[in-house]
Amino acid sequence: MSEIAPAEPWAVRESGLPAGAAALRQAESVFALANGHVGLRGNLDEPHPGGMPGTYLNSLFEVRELSYPEAGYAFPERTETIVNAPNAKPIVTTVDGARLDLRTGTLRRHERVLDLRRGTLTREVEWTSPGGVRVWLRSVRLVSLTRPSIAAIRYTVRAAAELRFDSDLVVNEELPAPRDDPRASAVVEQPLVSVSYDPDALVHRTRHSDRRVAAAVTHLGRPGSVRAEPDRLRWTTTGRDEVTFEKIVAYRWNEDDLRDQAVADRDAAAAAGFAVLADEQCAYLADFWATADVEVDGDPELQQAVRFGLFHVLQAGAQAGPHPIAAKGLTGNGYDGHTLWDTEIYVLPVLTYTHPGCVGPALRWRHSTLDAARARAAELDLAGAAFPWRTISGPECSGYWPAGTAALHVNADIAEAVRRYHAATGDDEFMREAGDEIIAETARLWEKVVYLDDEGDAHIAGVTGPDEYSALMDDNLYTNLMAARNLRLAGRSDLADRLVKPYSEKGGVHEQAYGFTRLQEWDFAEDHDFPLMLHQPYLNLYRKQVVKQADLVLAMLTAADQFTAAEKERNFAYYEARTVRDSSLSAPIQAVLAAETGHLSRAYDYLAEAALLDLRAGGEASGDGLHIAACAGAWIALVMGFGGLRDHDGELAFTPRLPPRSTRLRFSLRRRGGCLRVTITENRVTYQAHDAEVTFRHNGQEVTAAAGETVVFDPEPVADRPAPPTPRPPAGR
Amino acid sequence: MSEIAPAEPWAVRESGLPAGAAALRQAESVFALANGHVGLRGNLDEPHPGGMPGTYLNSLFEVRELSYPEAGYAFPERTETIVNAPNAKPIVTTVDGARLDLRTGTLRRHERVLDLRRGTLTREVEWTSPGGVRVWLRSVRLVSLTRPSIAAIRYTVRAAAELRFDSDLVVNEELPAPRDDPRASAVVEQPLVSVSYDPDALVHRTRHSDRRVAAAVTHLGRPGSVRAEPDRLRWTTTGRDEVTFEKIVAYRWNEDDLRDQAVADRDAAAAAGFAVLADEQCAYLADFWATADVEVDGDPELQQAVRFGLFHVLQAGAQAGPHPIAAKGLTGNGYDGHTLWDTEIYVLPVLTYTHPGCVGPALRWRHSTLDAARARAAELDLAGAAFPWRTISGPECSGYWPAGTAALHVNADIAEAVRRYHAATGDDEFMREAGDEIIAETARLWEKVVYLDDEGDAHIAGVTGPDEYSALMDDNLYTNLMAARNLRLAGRSDLADRLVKPYSEKGGVHEQAYGFTRLQEWDFAEDHDFPLMLHQPYLNLYRKQVVKQADLVLAMLTAADQFTAAEKERNFAYYEARTVRDSSLSAPIQAVLAAETGHLSRAYDYLAEAALLDLRAGGEASGDGLHIAACAGAWIALVMGFGGLRDHDGELAFTPRLPPRSTRLRFSLRRRGGCLRVTITENRVTYQAHDAEVTFRHNGQEVTAAAGETVVFDPEPVADRPAPPTPRPPAGR
């Protein structure tokens, strides 16, 4: 059995070999390496044992027909599914004629370390072969954060034996059968068809949609021979006692002349060599951590988890470039590799403040899909742009419209990401070239969707908000408030101001949607298996007051200025009792509102839930990829929750609180030319501006810190109050 | 081109040959013969030209897997699709070596007559072969209403030539590709696998679900030879100048020993011969028409249409016996051959009053599926029984749950059909054996679904009513009122009385569901293609005030006592303006309420729309089967609309009005041991009781007519009032 050691601040270390396919799959996700462009799941070097092979190239996908038992007008007819790219990981080692296979012989030591500052996955193995040969193996793997097309492996084996190495680039590996879970991916069998092959590179195309991909590989450090087949390049070398070699692979796809480009990329990387690639990686990460790091002194488990999350957010976004950032990044094929609203509402806010250089490209990708969004709006008899609920290249790929197409809020979410990015960076060129058009086209959609009643109040009917246990509701408050923000950005305050905010006078709380608080309560006293969606029909979920994930509570973060403090307290308590957190998107937001309403230990619990989701949770949840939004969620819970960051109206505001168990919380935010470092201890709150003057609010008070200046405040005393009514999550959750 | 002559009171006559596949398909539906057990589409005798081959045996179906792009818990995993049974219709005639094929040579005359009193389809052809031979052909076809397993053809050809006849029983004919319409059927390719074959019979099984079917055939009147193959029995005879023969076929399926049973049935029918079968048919129909007939003097087109509708209702139900009555009867494979709520709310009321002997078996069929309905309720975490939205043998087969599973009203509809049947017939044995349990189990469902709010008002949330342009609404009024009726039948008046009736104080009308009247109006001023569902996403339909079909208006019929006259007027006017009648279920009900609220010419228009739907409408709508509920709808519109029949609380009540254009309307109702004949003329309303005393209300006044007694009233003067607000259908409809 494997174990992940908790305490290391800058590494994730696994000792032992995961037992069973599910544990292997989860570890492969945790130890995935990616740069937003190329992603390698953390499969072992040798092909077996393994959970699920995974090599992903951002937006290398196959198109599949969708068929419905009972189709309806404008149901999407095709979907996109990420496919497994040529896999350059496999290296088979033979020791005195016996294959190194950890399922045989004796495994004396197995350790993997994901180094968050080096950006490498290091593996060390001590194994005794069935024939009694003691073998020591060390591999170091990286996916270059600076060279988008490049991955590299350094591989060393020591053994007093004849050694043989078969190092493969292999195509169309068999995938395990998909799980019976709507969140899993479809399996595309044998997705790639050979176009050409030579000792340097394989060129393939996707079987149905004819997308091209080239993979060029080379090996450094030893003589060897290459055998080229349509679906396999095999480099073989032999030696004894100690053998070290480096393997460099370069991918190019969806472009012209891609074989030669891949070979050129490979050659440039090979000329540098593994050591140089590793140094570049370190330097890139040093720059990243200089502002992205969040320090949580006194809480080593959380410290590790938040850095792990940030590292994977970076890996999902760093070089995503002209392609989207998927919900699973490039760590697995869950959700078919689609991007959803998570990116704009969870991932991009974190990157906007920590690593804004990759946010502009991510939003430019959205802009590049405007034609598809306009066509979709026209198909739906709407106006402007209707961005897809889930997609890889732009078209709507959601196969269950009540929780897909009907979630129109995705359009306002995208507009909000544009606003935030521009406010944070001042990137006017981006606005001129992309951002303004996104805001205008999404606002046009709302103008068509919103209607005025006889009193002149504006409504949005029949849409689905973030909570997927409700659907097709009227005046979903999150949607209304986000649509209003979108309309205001486009200069339609007149209409925005009229959008209603459903409120229950009786309950003294806002309604998630019109009529929500009059619905039947969910009976939490009954025994329920979670997540409910795998054990209850939508029929029951939709018609009762049970909330999958923060919806109105999310609105209190994204439209925080639309609620009084007292409303937030009452609303939070009300929805807290009805929210089952069956989505990983929920806990980070509940953490933020728990912190804001003064329930700090509850906030901490949700922070931990989000931060540790992929790192600690066993089982299937992370097996087909990490929850990149939850990875971002740890930062959101800490910085927006305990730091109290709000960024409405282009202004940074903080209400800092020290998390329970911590002695110091420190984080930084990039802000136009400058950077603001915030340090919270029991005794003081310190703001340090770097590189430029930064203006912000501290507990409502406007502060301007000059470049290099440090401003210090006494913290406001905050008790973690269990004041009545204490918000409580439902029984069983 | 073909033409259906309008004016014949007891026949539907087509002159000419339908041009093109769509017209052929519609005619095949119109000229279908069936007895509820066996159904033959009106294909020509020779295989070509043809629209869609169709021979159906009630509940001979294949099971298909359903796959969803994004599945959810309790989405049905399998569906049932009616398959084409062995086809005994094809007879190929060869004239001096040239096949009789109307696509060649010269067609001088082609006439088909569906005789509504004889129950036969007669065809006469005069054709000159390419070789110049003049041919006269006459075929008479029947599906026996008295012998459930039997169909027969009498075939005569005259021509001064050598004649050869190849008369087939053929299996697995190729079907045309399905239309791109959710109402069409899936095509099951090659559904039957041979089990055995001999010169008397073919035995097959359905490929996946292993249902057995035997077809035995024989030919009378001439010597011939038989050639037996696994998928074909071919009987061949030759002659010249004039040849006549009879073809008898018998089907048995889904039972033991079916080959021998089929042969025995065939032999018994053959021993009788065609003439006797035809006499039995006439006698059965004479008995049927004696009480079922509706006379509409002065309006020959409507007269024909209402009889045509009644005839097809009879053909759908007569010998349905232990099997369901499908939405298309046995006239086509539309809706995959499924039965829906149409049967209980549209078809069974008509049969209850005209031909009650086939209603008990239809409801016993529902009872036979109780275990499946209980299992479905348990799967949905509900209680009691949840009958399927659509099925052949009992399991839920709906592949789009918001308009299927969520339409829980089907359960109350079934309970209501039980109540009506018992009230009309006094069949206590049925209640003890089946009816009481249906009512109890459906009431248990409602007890679980209904919830009480803090004020003690009862609600049903998140269900779909009859209107399929709304879904997942709260307190759908039709559902609430029907659930209340169901609960009262089960002795739960306490709960029934609490169910709310959504009402808009502002609009002064009831709401189809909670919040309905606050939704955006549909913009009928825009150009729209109908039916809207083929041109607009549900996203738009659901969130606006556009009504596919009578929903609240239907509630005003099925729960008529829950509305005042003034409420009915206002409600009718309100929903009239928003109902697009994109379902054939709508017009009959709108006709009833138009008549009740005094809009007689509007009522007449809708009556005509329902009555003529299948008979006159061109195109695809009827091509895959007749709309049996609309066939019943002509009776509903006349008897419940103009006759004003209501039957709440087990009591017959009439408010008779003479339809525009008619000089006399006469209809009869079976009532326990007796029969009440109602005759409405301009000057008087006459009630005649037969066989037993009948008590009823005439315009609110209680009347008892002794057996044989005639009671006469002066009619109340009713003007067709265009009083403001005149109810108007939406623009474009």
PDB file of N, CA and C in Angstrom, chain B residues 638-646 651-658 664-669 671 675-681 683-716:
ATOM      1  N   LEU B 638     -68.135  15.955 -29.467  1.00  0.00           N
ATOM      2  CA  LEU B 638     -69.582  15.960 -29.729  1.00  0.00           C
ATOM      3  C   LEU B 638     -70.388  15.668 -28.469  1.00  0.00           C
ATOM      4  N   VAL B 639     -70.007  14.629 -27.758  1.00  0.00           N
ATOM      5  CA  VAL B 639     -70.844  14.161 -26.645  1.00  0.00           C
ATOM      6  C   VAL B 639     -70.576  14.958 -25.370  1.00  0.00           C
ATOM      7  N   MET B 640     -69.301  15.187 -25.069  1.00  0.00           N
ATOM      8  CA  MET B 640     -68.988  15.974 -23.872  1.00  0.00           C
ATOM      9  C   MET B 640     -69.069  17.460 -24.172  1.00  0.00           C
ATOM     10  N   GLY B 641     -68.746  17.816 -25.423  1.00  0.00           N
ATOM     11  CA  GLY B 641     -68.834  19.221 -25.809  1.00  0.00           C
ATOM     12  C   GLY B 641     -70.269  19.624 -26.065  1.00  0.00           C
ATOM     13  N   PHE B 642     -70.836  19.202 -27.195  1.00  0.00           N
ATOM     14  CA  PHE B 642     -72.184  19.656 -27.541  1.00  0.00           C
ATOM     15  C   PHE B 642     -73.240  18.958 -26.697  1.00  0.00           C
ATOM     16  N   GLY B 643     -73.038  17.672 -26.410  1.00  0.00           N
ATOM     17  CA  GLY B 643     -73.972  16.999 -25.515  1.00  0.00           C
ATOM     18  C   GLY B 643     -73.824  17.470 -24.073  1.00  0.00           C
ATOM     19  N   GLY B 644     -72.649  17.965 -23.748  1.00  0.00           N
ATOM     20  CA  GLY B 644     -72.418  18.467 -22.396  1.00  0.00           C
ATOM     21  C   GLY B 644     -72.314  17.376 -21.349  1.00  0.00           C
ATOM     22  N   LEU B 645     -71.999  16.163 -21.780  1.00  0.00           N
ATOM     23  CA  LEU B 645     -71.885  15.065 -20.822  1.00  0.00           C
ATOM     24  C   LEU B 645     -70.786  15.336 -19.792  1.00  0.00           C
ATOM     25  N   ARG B 646     -71.140  15.226 -18.521  1.00  0.00           N
ATOM     26  CA  ARG B 646     -70.157  15.166 -17.436  1.00  0.00           C
ATOM     27  C   ARG B 646     -70.536  13.974 -16.589  1.00  0.00           C
ATOM     28  N   GLU B 651     -72.487  10.230 -11.702  1.00  0.00           N
ATOM     29  CA  GLU B 651     -73.786  10.714 -12.163  1.00  0.00           C
ATOM     30  C   GLU B 651     -73.629  11.272 -13.577  1.00  0.00           C
ATOM     31  N   LEU B 652     -74.567  10.914 -14.452  1.00  0.00           N
ATOM     32  CA  LEU B 652     -74.536  11.474 -15.800  1.00  0.00           C
ATOM     33  C   LEU B 652     -75.234  12.836 -15.805  1.00  0.00           C
ATOM     34  N   ALA B 653     -74.622  13.801 -16.440  1.00  0.00           N
ATOM     35  CA  ALA B 653     -75.246  15.125 -16.527  1.00  0.00           C
ATOM     36  C   ALA B 653     -75.049  15.658 -17.940  1.00  0.00           C
ATOM     37  N   PHE B 654     -76.057  16.341 -18.460  1.00  0.00           N
ATOM     38  CA  PHE B 654     -75.998  16.867 -19.826  1.00  0.00           C
ATOM     39  C   PHE B 654     -76.399  18.338 -19.834  1.00  0.00           C
ATOM     40  N   THR B 655     -75.767  19.083 -20.714  1.00  0.00           N
ATOM     41  CA  THR B 655     -76.230  20.439 -21.055  1.00  0.00           C
ATOM     42  C   THR B 655     -76.220  20.487 -22.580  1.00  0.00           C
ATOM     43  N   PRO B 656     -77.263  19.973 -23.199  1.00  0.00           N
ATOM     44  CA  PRO B 656     -77.225  19.703 -24.643  1.00  0.00           C
ATOM     45  C   PRO B 656     -77.307  20.976 -25.485  1.00  0.00           C
ATOM     46  N   ARG B 657     -76.505  20.969 -26.524  1.00  0.00           N
ATOM     47  CA  ARG B 657     -76.511  22.063 -27.497  1.00  0.00           C
ATOM     48  C   ARG B 657     -76.326  21.466 -28.879  1.00  0.00           C
ATOM     49  N   LEU B 658     -77.022  22.002 -29.830  1.00  0.00           N
ATOM     50  CA  LEU B 658     -76.927  21.487 -31.191  1.00  0.00           C
ATOM     51  C   LEU B 658     -75.692  22.086 -31.873  1.00  0.00           C
ATOM     52  N   ARG B 664     -79.555  17.696 -36.344  1.00  0.00           N
ATOM     53  CA  ARG B 664     -79.835  16.752 -35.273  1.00  0.00           C
ATOM     54  C   ARG B 664     -78.552  16.070 -34.838  1.00  0.00           C
ATOM     55  N   LEU B 665     -78.361  15.993 -33.539  1.00  0.00           N
ATOM     56  CA  LEU B 665     -77.250  15.226 -32.986  1.00  0.00           C
ATOM     57  C   LEU B 665     -77.840  14.131 -32.115  1.00  0.00           C
ATOM     58  N   ARG B 666     -77.435  12.898 -32.392  1.00  0.00           N
ATOM     59  CA  ARG B 666     -77.936  11.784 -31.573  1.00  0.00           C
ATOM     60  C   ARG B 666     -76.751  10.915 -31.158  1.00  0.00           C
ATOM     61  N   PHE B 667     -76.744  10.564 -29.892  1.00  0.00           N
ATOM     62  CA  PHE B 667     -75.732   9.627 -29.410  1.00  0.00           C
ATOM     63  C   PHE B 667     -76.339   8.796 -28.295  1.00  0.00           C
ATOM     64  N   SER B 668     -75.666   7.701 -27.960  1.00  0.00           N
ATOM     65  CA  SER B 668     -76.163   6.805 -26.920  1.00  0.00           C
ATOM     66  C   SER B 668     -75.054   6.545 -25.920  1.00  0.00           C
ATOM     67  N   LEU B 669     -75.453   6.239 -24.719  1.00  0.00           N
ATOM     68  CA  LEU B 669     -74.502   5.914 -23.659  1.00  0.00           C
ATOM     69  C   LEU B 669     -74.958   4.652 -22.958  1.00  0.00           C
ATOM     70  N   ARG B 671     -75.142   2.479 -19.748  1.00  0.00           N
ATOM     71  CA  ARG B 671     -75.143   2.865 -18.337  1.00  0.00           C
ATOM     72  C   ARG B 671     -75.603   1.662 -17.549  1.00  0.00           C
ATOM     73  N   CYS B 675     -79.262   1.726 -21.394  1.00  0.00           N
ATOM     74  CA  CYS B 675     -78.674   2.541 -22.443  1.00  0.00           C
ATOM     75  C   CYS B 675     -79.534   3.797 -22.553  1.00  0.00           C
ATOM     76  N   LEU B 676     -78.894   4.921 -22.620  1.00  0.00           N
ATOM     77  CA  LEU B 676     -79.618   6.181 -22.756  1.00  0.00           C
ATOM     78  C   LEU B 676     -79.301   6.771 -24.119  1.00  0.00           C
ATOM     79  N   ARG B 677     -80.348   7.026 -24.887  1.00  0.00           N
ATOM     80  CA  ARG B 677     -80.156   7.637 -26.198  1.00  0.00           C
ATOM     81  C   ARG B 677     -80.575   9.101 -26.103  1.00  0.00           C
ATOM     82  N   VAL B 678     -79.682   9.970 -26.536  1.00  0.00           N
ATOM     83  CA  VAL B 678     -79.913  11.405 -26.435  1.00  0.00           C
ATOM     84  C   VAL B 678     -80.011  11.967 -27.842  1.00  0.00           C
ATOM     85  N   THR B 679     -81.079  12.702 -28.101  1.00  0.00           N
ATOM     86  CA  THR B 679     -81.271  13.295 -29.422  1.00  0.00           C
ATOM     87  C   THR B 679     -81.490  14.795 -29.248  1.00  0.00           C
ATOM     88  N   ILE B 680     -80.676  15.556 -29.932  1.00  0.00           N
ATOM     89  CA  ILE B 680     -80.743  17.013 -29.806  1.00  0.00           C
ATOM     90  C   ILE B 680     -81.118  17.589 -31.169  1.00  0.00           C
ATOM     91  N   THR B 681     -82.219  18.302 -31.211  1.00  0.00           N
ATOM     92  CA  THR B 681     -82.561  19.035 -32.431  1.00  0.00           C
ATOM     93  C   THR B 681     -82.743  20.497 -32.046  1.00  0.00           C
ATOM     94  N   ASN B 683     -85.391  22.049 -31.854  1.00  0.00           N
ATOM     95  CA  ASN B 683     -86.625  22.293 -31.111  1.00  0.00           C
ATOM     96  C   ASN B 683     -86.774  21.497 -29.827  1.00  0.00           C
ATOM     97  N   ARG B 684     -86.001  20.443 -29.715  1.00  0.00           N
ATOM     98  CA  ARG B 684     -86.201  19.652 -28.500  1.00  0.00           C
ATOM     99  C   ARG B 684     -84.982  18.778 -28.218  1.00  0.00           C
ATOM    100  N   VAL B 685     -84.915  18.365 -26.955  1.00  0.00           N
ATOM    101  CA  VAL B 685     -83.913  17.399 -26.537  1.00  0.00           C
ATOM    102  C   VAL B 685     -84.659  16.186 -26.016  1.00  0.00           C
ATOM    103  N   THR B 686     -84.331  15.025 -26.576  1.00  0.00           N
ATOM    104  CA  THR B 686     -85.060  13.810 -26.241  1.00  0.00           C
ATOM    105  C   THR B 686     -84.115  12.800 -25.602  1.00  0.00           C
ATOM    106  N   TYR B 687     -84.553  12.270 -24.467  1.00  0.00           N
ATOM    107  CA  TYR B 687     -83.793  11.201 -23.815  1.00  0.00           C
ATOM    108  C   TYR B 687     -84.631   9.938 -23.861  1.00  0.00           C
ATOM    109  N   GLN B 688     -84.068   8.862 -24.353  1.00  0.00           N
ATOM    110  CA  GLN B 688     -84.775   7.582 -24.375  1.00  0.00           C
ATOM    111  C   GLN B 688     -83.956   6.564 -23.594  1.00  0.00           C
ATOM    112  N   ALA B 689     -84.589   5.973 -22.588  1.00  0.00           N
ATOM    113  CA  ALA B 689     -83.907   4.927 -21.821  1.00  0.00           C
ATOM    114  C   ALA B 689     -84.280   3.567 -22.398  1.00  0.00           C
ATOM    115  N   HIS B 690     -83.297   2.694 -22.480  1.00  0.00           N
ATOM    116  CA  HIS B 690     -83.517   1.339 -22.977  1.00  0.00           C
ATOM    117  C   HIS B 690     -83.008   0.345 -21.951  1.00  0.00           C
ATOM    118  N   ASP B 691     -83.720  -0.768 -21.880  1.00  0.00           N
ATOM    119  CA  ASP B 691     -83.250  -1.927 -21.117  1.00  0.00           C
ATOM    120  C   ASP B 691     -83.259  -1.734 -19.604  1.00  0.00           C
ATOM    121  N   ALA B 692     -83.098  -0.512 -19.124  1.00  0.00           N
ATOM    122  CA  ALA B 692     -83.114  -0.303 -17.675  1.00  0.00           C
ATOM    123  C   ALA B 692     -83.410   1.166 -17.416  1.00  0.00           C
ATOM    124  N   GLU B 693     -83.795   1.443 -16.212  1.00  0.00           N
ATOM    125  CA  GLU B 693     -84.021   2.822 -15.788  1.00  0.00           C
ATOM    126  C   GLU B 693     -82.684   3.562 -15.773  1.00  0.00           C
ATOM    127  N   VAL B 694     -82.703   4.806 -16.217  1.00  0.00           N
ATOM    128  CA  VAL B 694     -81.475   5.603 -16.198  1.00  0.00           C
ATOM    129  C   VAL B 694     -81.790   6.945 -15.540  1.00  0.00           C
ATOM    130  N   THR B 695     -80.932   7.302 -14.582  1.00  0.00           N
ATOM    131  CA  THR B 695     -81.064   8.603 -13.923  1.00  0.00           C
ATOM    132  C   THR B 695     -79.944   9.505 -14.408  1.00  0.00           C
ATOM    133  N   PHE B 696     -80.290  10.757 -14.646  1.00  0.00           N
ATOM    134  CA  PHE B 696     -79.293  11.697 -15.170  1.00  0.00           C
ATOM    135  C   PHE B 696     -79.761  13.107 -14.850  1.00  0.00           C
ATOM    136  N   ARG B 697     -78.940  14.059 -15.182  1.00  0.00           N
ATOM    137  CA  ARG B 697     -79.333  15.461 -15.042  1.00  0.00           C
ATOM    138  C   ARG B 697     -79.381  16.107 -16.416  1.00  0.00           C
ATOM    139  N   HIS B 698     -80.429  16.897 -16.601  1.00  0.00           N
ATOM    140  CA  HIS B 698     -80.534  17.696 -17.814  1.00  0.00           C
ATOM    141  C   HIS B 698     -80.483  19.163 -17.386  1.00  0.00           C
ATOM    142  N   ASN B 699     -79.462  19.836 -17.822  1.00  0.00           N
ATOM    143  CA  ASN B 699     -79.258  21.236 -17.429  1.00  0.00           C
ATOM    144  C   ASN B 699     -79.418  21.427 -15.920  1.00  0.00           C
ATOM    145  N   GLY B 700     -78.875  20.474 -15.179  1.00  0.00           N
ATOM    146  CA  GLY B 700     -78.884  20.585 -13.726  1.00  0.00           C
ATOM    147  C   GLY B 700     -80.059  19.919 -13.053  1.00  0.00           C
ATOM    148  N   GLN B 701     -81.078  19.613 -13.811  1.00  0.00           N
ATOM    149  CA  GLN B 701     -82.304  19.053 -13.221  1.00  0.00           C
ATOM    150  C   GLN B 701     -82.230  17.529 -13.243  1.00  0.00           C
ATOM    151  N   GLU B 702     -82.493  16.890 -12.097  1.00  0.00           N
ATOM    152  CA  GLU B 702     -82.399  15.438 -12.058  1.00  0.00           C
ATOM    153  C   GLU B 702     -83.607  14.804 -12.733  1.00  0.00           C
ATOM    154  N   VAL B 703     -83.354  13.815 -13.556  1.00  0.00           N
ATOM    155  CA  VAL B 703     -84.391  13.155 -14.334  1.00  0.00           C
ATOM    156  C   VAL B 703     -84.180  11.651 -14.212  1.00  0.00           C
ATOM    157  N   THR B 704     -85.258  10.926 -14.054  1.00  0.00           N
ATOM    158  CA  THR B 704     -85.164   9.471 -14.134  1.00  0.00           C
ATOM    159  C   THR B 704     -86.073   9.001 -15.255  1.00  0.00           C
ATOM    160  N   ALA B 705     -85.489   8.275 -16.186  1.00  0.00           N
ATOM    161  CA  ALA B 705     -86.272   7.718 -17.294  1.00  0.00           C
ATOM    162  C   ALA B 705     -86.350   6.218 -17.093  1.00  0.00           C
ATOM    163  N   ALA B 706     -87.579   5.709 -17.059  1.00  0.00           N
ATOM    164  CA  ALA B 706     -87.762   4.274 -16.931  1.00  0.00           C
ATOM    165  C   ALA B 706     -87.375   3.595 -18.232  1.00  0.00           C
ATOM    166  N   ALA B 707     -87.124   2.293 -18.130  1.00  0.00           N
ATOM    167  CA  ALA B 707     -86.774   1.534 -19.331  1.00  0.00           C
ATOM    168  C   ALA B 707     -87.865   1.725 -20.370  1.00  0.00           C
ATOM    169  N   GLY B 708     -87.487   2.125 -21.564  1.00  0.00           N
ATOM    170  CA  GLY B 708     -88.450   2.331 -22.620  1.00  0.00           C
ATOM    171  C   GLY B 708     -89.065   3.717 -22.622  1.00  0.00           C
ATOM    172  N   GLU B 709     -88.815   4.490 -21.606  1.00  0.00           N
ATOM    173  CA  GLU B 709     -89.446   5.812 -21.503  1.00  0.00           C
ATOM    174  C   GLU B 709     -88.679   6.854 -22.318  1.00  0.00           C
ATOM    175  N   THR B 710     -89.395   7.804 -22.834  1.00  0.00           N
ATOM    176  CA  THR B 710     -88.800   8.936 -23.537  1.00  0.00           C
ATOM    177  C   THR B 710     -89.141  10.207 -22.785  1.00  0.00           C
ATOM    178  N   VAL B 711     -88.131  11.024 -22.533  1.00  0.00           N
ATOM    179  CA  VAL B 711     -88.343  12.304 -21.840  1.00  0.00           C
ATOM    180  C   VAL B 711     -87.882  13.405 -22.780  1.00  0.00           C
ATOM    181  N   VAL B 712     -88.708  14.410 -22.913  1.00  0.00           N
ATOM    182  CA  VAL B 712     -88.434  15.462 -23.896  1.00  0.00           C
ATOM    183  C   VAL B 712     -88.353  16.815 -23.201  1.00  0.00           C
ATOM    184  N   PHE B 713     -87.352  17.598 -23.592  1.00  0.00           N
ATOM    185  CA  PHE B 713     -87.204  18.956 -23.065  1.00  0.00           C
ATOM    186  C   PHE B 713     -87.125  19.943 -24.223  1.00  0.00           C
ATOM    187  N   ASP B 714     -87.619  21.143 -23.934  1.00  0.00           N
ATOM    188  CA  ASP B 714     -87.306  22.237 -24.853  1.00  0.00           C
ATOM    189  C   ASP B 714     -85.835  22.585 -24.660  1.00  0.00           C
ATOM    190  N   PRO B 715     -85.152  22.873 -25.737  1.00  0.00           N
ATOM    191  CA  PRO B 715     -83.743  23.254 -25.569  1.00  0.00           C
ATOM    192  C   PRO B 715     -83.639  24.637 -24.957  1.00  0.00           C
ATOM    193  N   GLU B 716     -82.577  24.843 -24.173  1.00  0.00           N
ATOM    194  CA  GLU B 716     -82.297  26.206 -23.714  1.00  0.00           C
ATOM    195  C   GLU B 716     -81.704  26.976 -24.868  1.00  0.00           C
TER     196      GLU B 716
END
